[in-house]
């Protein structure tokens, strides 16, 4: 029987990003980069509030400019927004109200400040241009069909109005 030589292991090479992540442990690259610029990210997706419109006593419309990771949305879908309120990260889902074909890549969210809504109350009361929020890719199956019918009937109420607005604007 011929002895088998042990397999030689070659040292694993780390990519520059993996090396930086290892050095940034335990916080991660994006936690370090946000100290320089909150919109500079490797993995996390964020958005900067560029405009704020308070059209009624209990609603606010935010225009957001997402980071480069944003892949867009289809009318009717929702996005997840994360803000820090009193030191706690809070996440809520909102449907864009703008057309999915907006030229500048920004999205608009119209949010009603609910009496028991921590995030909606915070955004209504404190959102200003320059605020950076966490953002997730658009999700959800409620959207316009790819083949549009000649006519459509939209019936909605409450929070269901925002995806319908996006559909109509698209």
CSV table of C-alpha atoms in Angstrom, one decimal:
chain,number,residue,atom,x,y,z
A,1,UNK,CA,0.0,0.0,0.0
A,2,UNK,CA,1.4,3.4,-1.0
A,3,UNK,CA,1.2,6.1,1.6
A,4,UNK,CA,-0.9,9.1,0.5
A,5,UNK,CA,0.7,12.5,1.0
A,6,UNK,CA,-1.5,14.9,3.0
A,7,UNK,CA,-3.3,17.5,0.9
A,8,UNK,CA,-1.6,20.9,0.9
A,9,UNK,CA,-3.9,23.7,1.8
A,10,UNK,CA,-3.4,26.9,0.0
A,11,UNK,CA,-3.9,30.1,2.0
A,12,UNK,CA,-7.3,31.6,1.4
A,13,UNK,CA,-7.1,35.1,0.0
A,14,UNK,CA,-9.5,37.7,1.3
A,15,UNK,CA,-11.1,40.2,-1.0
A,16,UNK,CA,-10.5,43.8,0.0
A,17,UNK,CA,-14.1,44.0,1.1
A,18,UNK,CA,-13.9,40.8,3.2
A,19,UNK,CA,-10.7,42.1,4.8
A,20,UNK,CA,-12.3,45.4,5.6
A,21,UNK,CA,-15.3,43.6,7.1
A,22,UNK,CA,-13.0,41.5,9.2
A,23,UNK,CA,-11.2,44.6,10.5
A,24,UNK,CA,-14.6,46.3,11.2
A,25,UNK,CA,-15.9,43.4,13.3
A,26,UNK,CA,-18.1,43.4,15.4
A,27,UNK,CA,-19.8,46.4,13.8
A,28,UNK,CA,-19.6,45.7,10.1
A,29,UNK,CA,-18.5,47.9,7.2
A,30,UNK,CA,-21.7,49.9,6.9
A,31,UNK,CA,-21.6,50.9,10.6
A,32,UNK,CA,-18.1,52.3,10.1
A,33,UNK,CA,-18.9,54.0,6.7
A,34,UNK,CA,-22.0,55.7,8.2
A,35,UNK,CA,-19.6,57.7,10.5
A,36,UNK,CA,-18.1,59.3,7.3
A,37,UNK,CA,-21.3,59.5,5.3
A,38,UNK,CA,-24.6,57.8,6.2
A,39,UNK,CA,-25.5,57.3,2.5
A,40,UNK,CA,-22.1,55.5,1.8
A,41,UNK,CA,-22.9,51.8,2.1
A,42,UNK,CA,-21.7,48.4,0.9
A,43,UNK,CA,-24.5,46.2,2.0
A,44,UNK,CA,-27.2,48.2,3.7
A,45,UNK,CA,-29.7,50.2,1.7
A,46,UNK,CA,-30.7,53.6,2.9
A,47,UNK,CA,-32.5,56.7,1.6
A,48,UNK,CA,-32.2,60.4,2.2
A,49,UNK,CA,-35.3,62.5,2.7
A,50,UNK,CA,-35.0,65.3,0.1
A,51,UNK,CA,-38.5,66.9,0.5
A,52,UNK,CA,-41.2,66.9,3.2
A,53,UNK,CA,-44.7,68.1,2.5
A,54,UNK,CA,-47.3,68.2,5.3
A,55,UNK,CA,-50.6,68.5,3.3
A,56,UNK,CA,-52.9,67.9,6.3
A,57,UNK,CA,-52.8,67.9,10.1
A,58,UNK,CA,-52.1,64.1,10.1
A,59,UNK,CA,-50.3,63.3,6.9
A,60,UNK,CA,-46.8,63.8,5.6
A,61,UNK,CA,-45.3,63.0,2.2
A,62,UNK,CA,-41.6,62.2,2.1
A,63,UNK,CA,-39.6,62.2,-1.1
A,64,UNK,CA,-36.7,59.8,-0.7
A,65,UNK,CA,-33.4,59.4,-2.7
A,66,UNK,CA,-32.3,55.7,-2.2
A,67,UNK,CA,-28.7,54.6,-2.3
A,68,UNK,CA,-27.2,52.9,-5.4
A,69,UNK,CA,-28.5,49.4,-4.3
A,70,UNK,CA,-32.1,50.4,-5.0
A,71,UNK,CA,-33.7,48.3,-7.8
A,72,UNK,CA,-36.9,50.3,-8.1
A,73,UNK,CA,-40.5,49.1,-7.6
A,74,UNK,CA,-43.7,48.2,-9.4
A,75,UNK,CA,-46.8,50.2,-8.7
A,76,UNK,CA,-48.7,48.6,-5.8
A,77,UNK,CA,-45.7,47.2,-4.0
A,78,UNK,CA,-44.5,48.3,-0.6
A,79,UNK,CA,-41.1,49.2,1.0
A,80,UNK,CA,-39.9,48.8,4.5
A,81,UNK,CA,-38.6,51.9,6.2
A,82,UNK,CA,-36.4,51.9,9.4
A,83,UNK,CA,-35.9,54.9,11.7
A,84,UNK,CA,-34.4,55.2,15.1
A,85,UNK,CA,-36.9,56.5,17.6
A,86,UNK,CA,-35.6,57.1,21.2
A,87,UNK,CA,-32.6,54.9,20.6
A,88,UNK,CA,-34.6,52.0,19.2
A,89,UNK,CA,-34.7,51.0,15.5
A,90,UNK,CA,-38.3,50.7,14.3
A,91,UNK,CA,-39.4,49.4,11.0
A,92,UNK,CA,-42.7,49.9,9.2
A,93,UNK,CA,-44.0,49.2,5.7
A,94,UNK,CA,-45.3,51.9,3.3
A,95,UNK,CA,-46.4,51.9,-0.3
A,96,UNK,CA,-44.9,54.4,-2.7
A,97,UNK,CA,-47.5,56.9,-4.1
A,98,UNK,CA,-45.5,58.0,-7.1
A,99,UNK,CA,-45.2,56.5,-10.6
A,100,UNK,CA,-42.8,53.6,-10.9
A,101,UNK,CA,-41.4,55.5,-13.9
A,102,UNK,CA,-40.3,58.6,-12.0
A,103,UNK,CA,-37.3,60.1,-14.0
A,104,UNK,CA,-35.1,60.9,-11.0
A,105,UNK,CA,-35.3,57.5,-9.3
A,106,UNK,CA,-36.8,58.9,-6.1
A,107,UNK,CA,-39.8,57.6,-4.4
A,108,UNK,CA,-42.6,59.3,-2.5
A,109,UNK,CA,-44.3,57.9,0.5
A,110,UNK,CA,-47.5,59.5,2.0
A,111,UNK,CA,-47.8,58.5,5.6
A,112,UNK,CA,-50.8,59.1,7.9
A,113,UNK,CA,-49.8,59.8,11.5
A,114,UNK,CA,-51.7,57.1,13.5
A,115,UNK,CA,-52.4,57.9,17.1
A,116,UNK,CA,-50.7,54.7,18.2
A,117,UNK,CA,-48.1,54.7,15.4
A,118,UNK,CA,-44.6,55.2,16.8
A,119,UNK,CA,-42.9,55.5,13.3
A,120,UNK,CA,-45.7,57.4,11.6
A,121,UNK,CA,-45.9,59.9,14.5
A,122,UNK,CA,-42.1,60.3,14.4
A,123,UNK,CA,-42.0,60.8,10.6
A,124,UNK,CA,-44.9,63.2,10.7
A,125,UNK,CA,-43.5,65.3,13.6
A,126,UNK,CA,-39.7,65.2,12.9
A,127,UNK,CA,-38.9,64.2,9.3
A,128,UNK,CA,-36.9,66.9,7.5
A,129,UNK,CA,-34.8,67.1,4.4
A,130,UNK,CA,-31.5,65.4,5.1
A,131,UNK,CA,-32.9,62.7,7.4
A,132,UNK,CA,-31.4,59.3,6.5
A,133,UNK,CA,-33.7,56.2,6.9
A,134,UNK,CA,-33.1,52.5,6.4
A,135,UNK,CA,-34.9,51.1,3.3
A,136,UNK,CA,-35.5,47.6,2.0
A,137,UNK,CA,-36.1,46.6,-1.6
A,138,UNK,CA,-39.7,46.8,-2.8
A,139,UNK,CA,-41.8,43.7,-2.1
A,140,UNK,CA,-45.4,42.5,-2.5
A,141,UNK,CA,-47.5,40.9,-5.2
A,142,UNK,CA,-50.3,43.5,-5.3
A,143,UNK,CA,-49.3,45.3,-8.5
A,144,UNK,CA,-50.5,46.2,-12.0
A,145,UNK,CA,-50.5,43.3,-14.5
A,146,UNK,CA,-47.9,43.5,-17.2
A,147,UNK,CA,-50.6,43.5,-19.8
A,148,UNK,CA,-52.8,46.4,-18.9
A,149,UNK,CA,-56.5,46.1,-19.5
A,150,UNK,CA,-58.3,48.7,-21.6
A,151,UNK,CA,-60.3,49.8,-18.6
A,152,UNK,CA,-59.9,49.4,-14.8
A,153,UNK,CA,-61.9,49.9,-11.7
A,154,UNK,CA,-60.1,50.8,-8.5
A,155,UNK,CA,-61.9,50.6,-5.2
A,156,UNK,CA,-59.9,51.4,-2.0
A,157,UNK,CA,-60.0,52.9,1.4
A,158,UNK,CA,-57.8,53.6,4.3
A,159,UNK,CA,-54.1,52.6,3.8
A,160,UNK,CA,-55.1,50.8,0.6
A,161,UNK,CA,-55.2,54.1,-1.2
A,162,UNK,CA,-51.5,54.6,-1.5
A,163,UNK,CA,-50.7,51.6,-3.7
A,164,UNK,CA,-53.7,52.6,-5.8
A,165,UNK,CA,-52.4,56.1,-6.2
A,166,UNK,CA,-49.1,54.6,-7.5
A,167,UNK,CA,-51.0,52.4,-9.9
A,168,UNK,CA,-53.0,55.4,-11.2
A,169,UNK,CA,-49.9,57.6,-11.6
A,170,UNK,CA,-48.0,54.8,-13.3
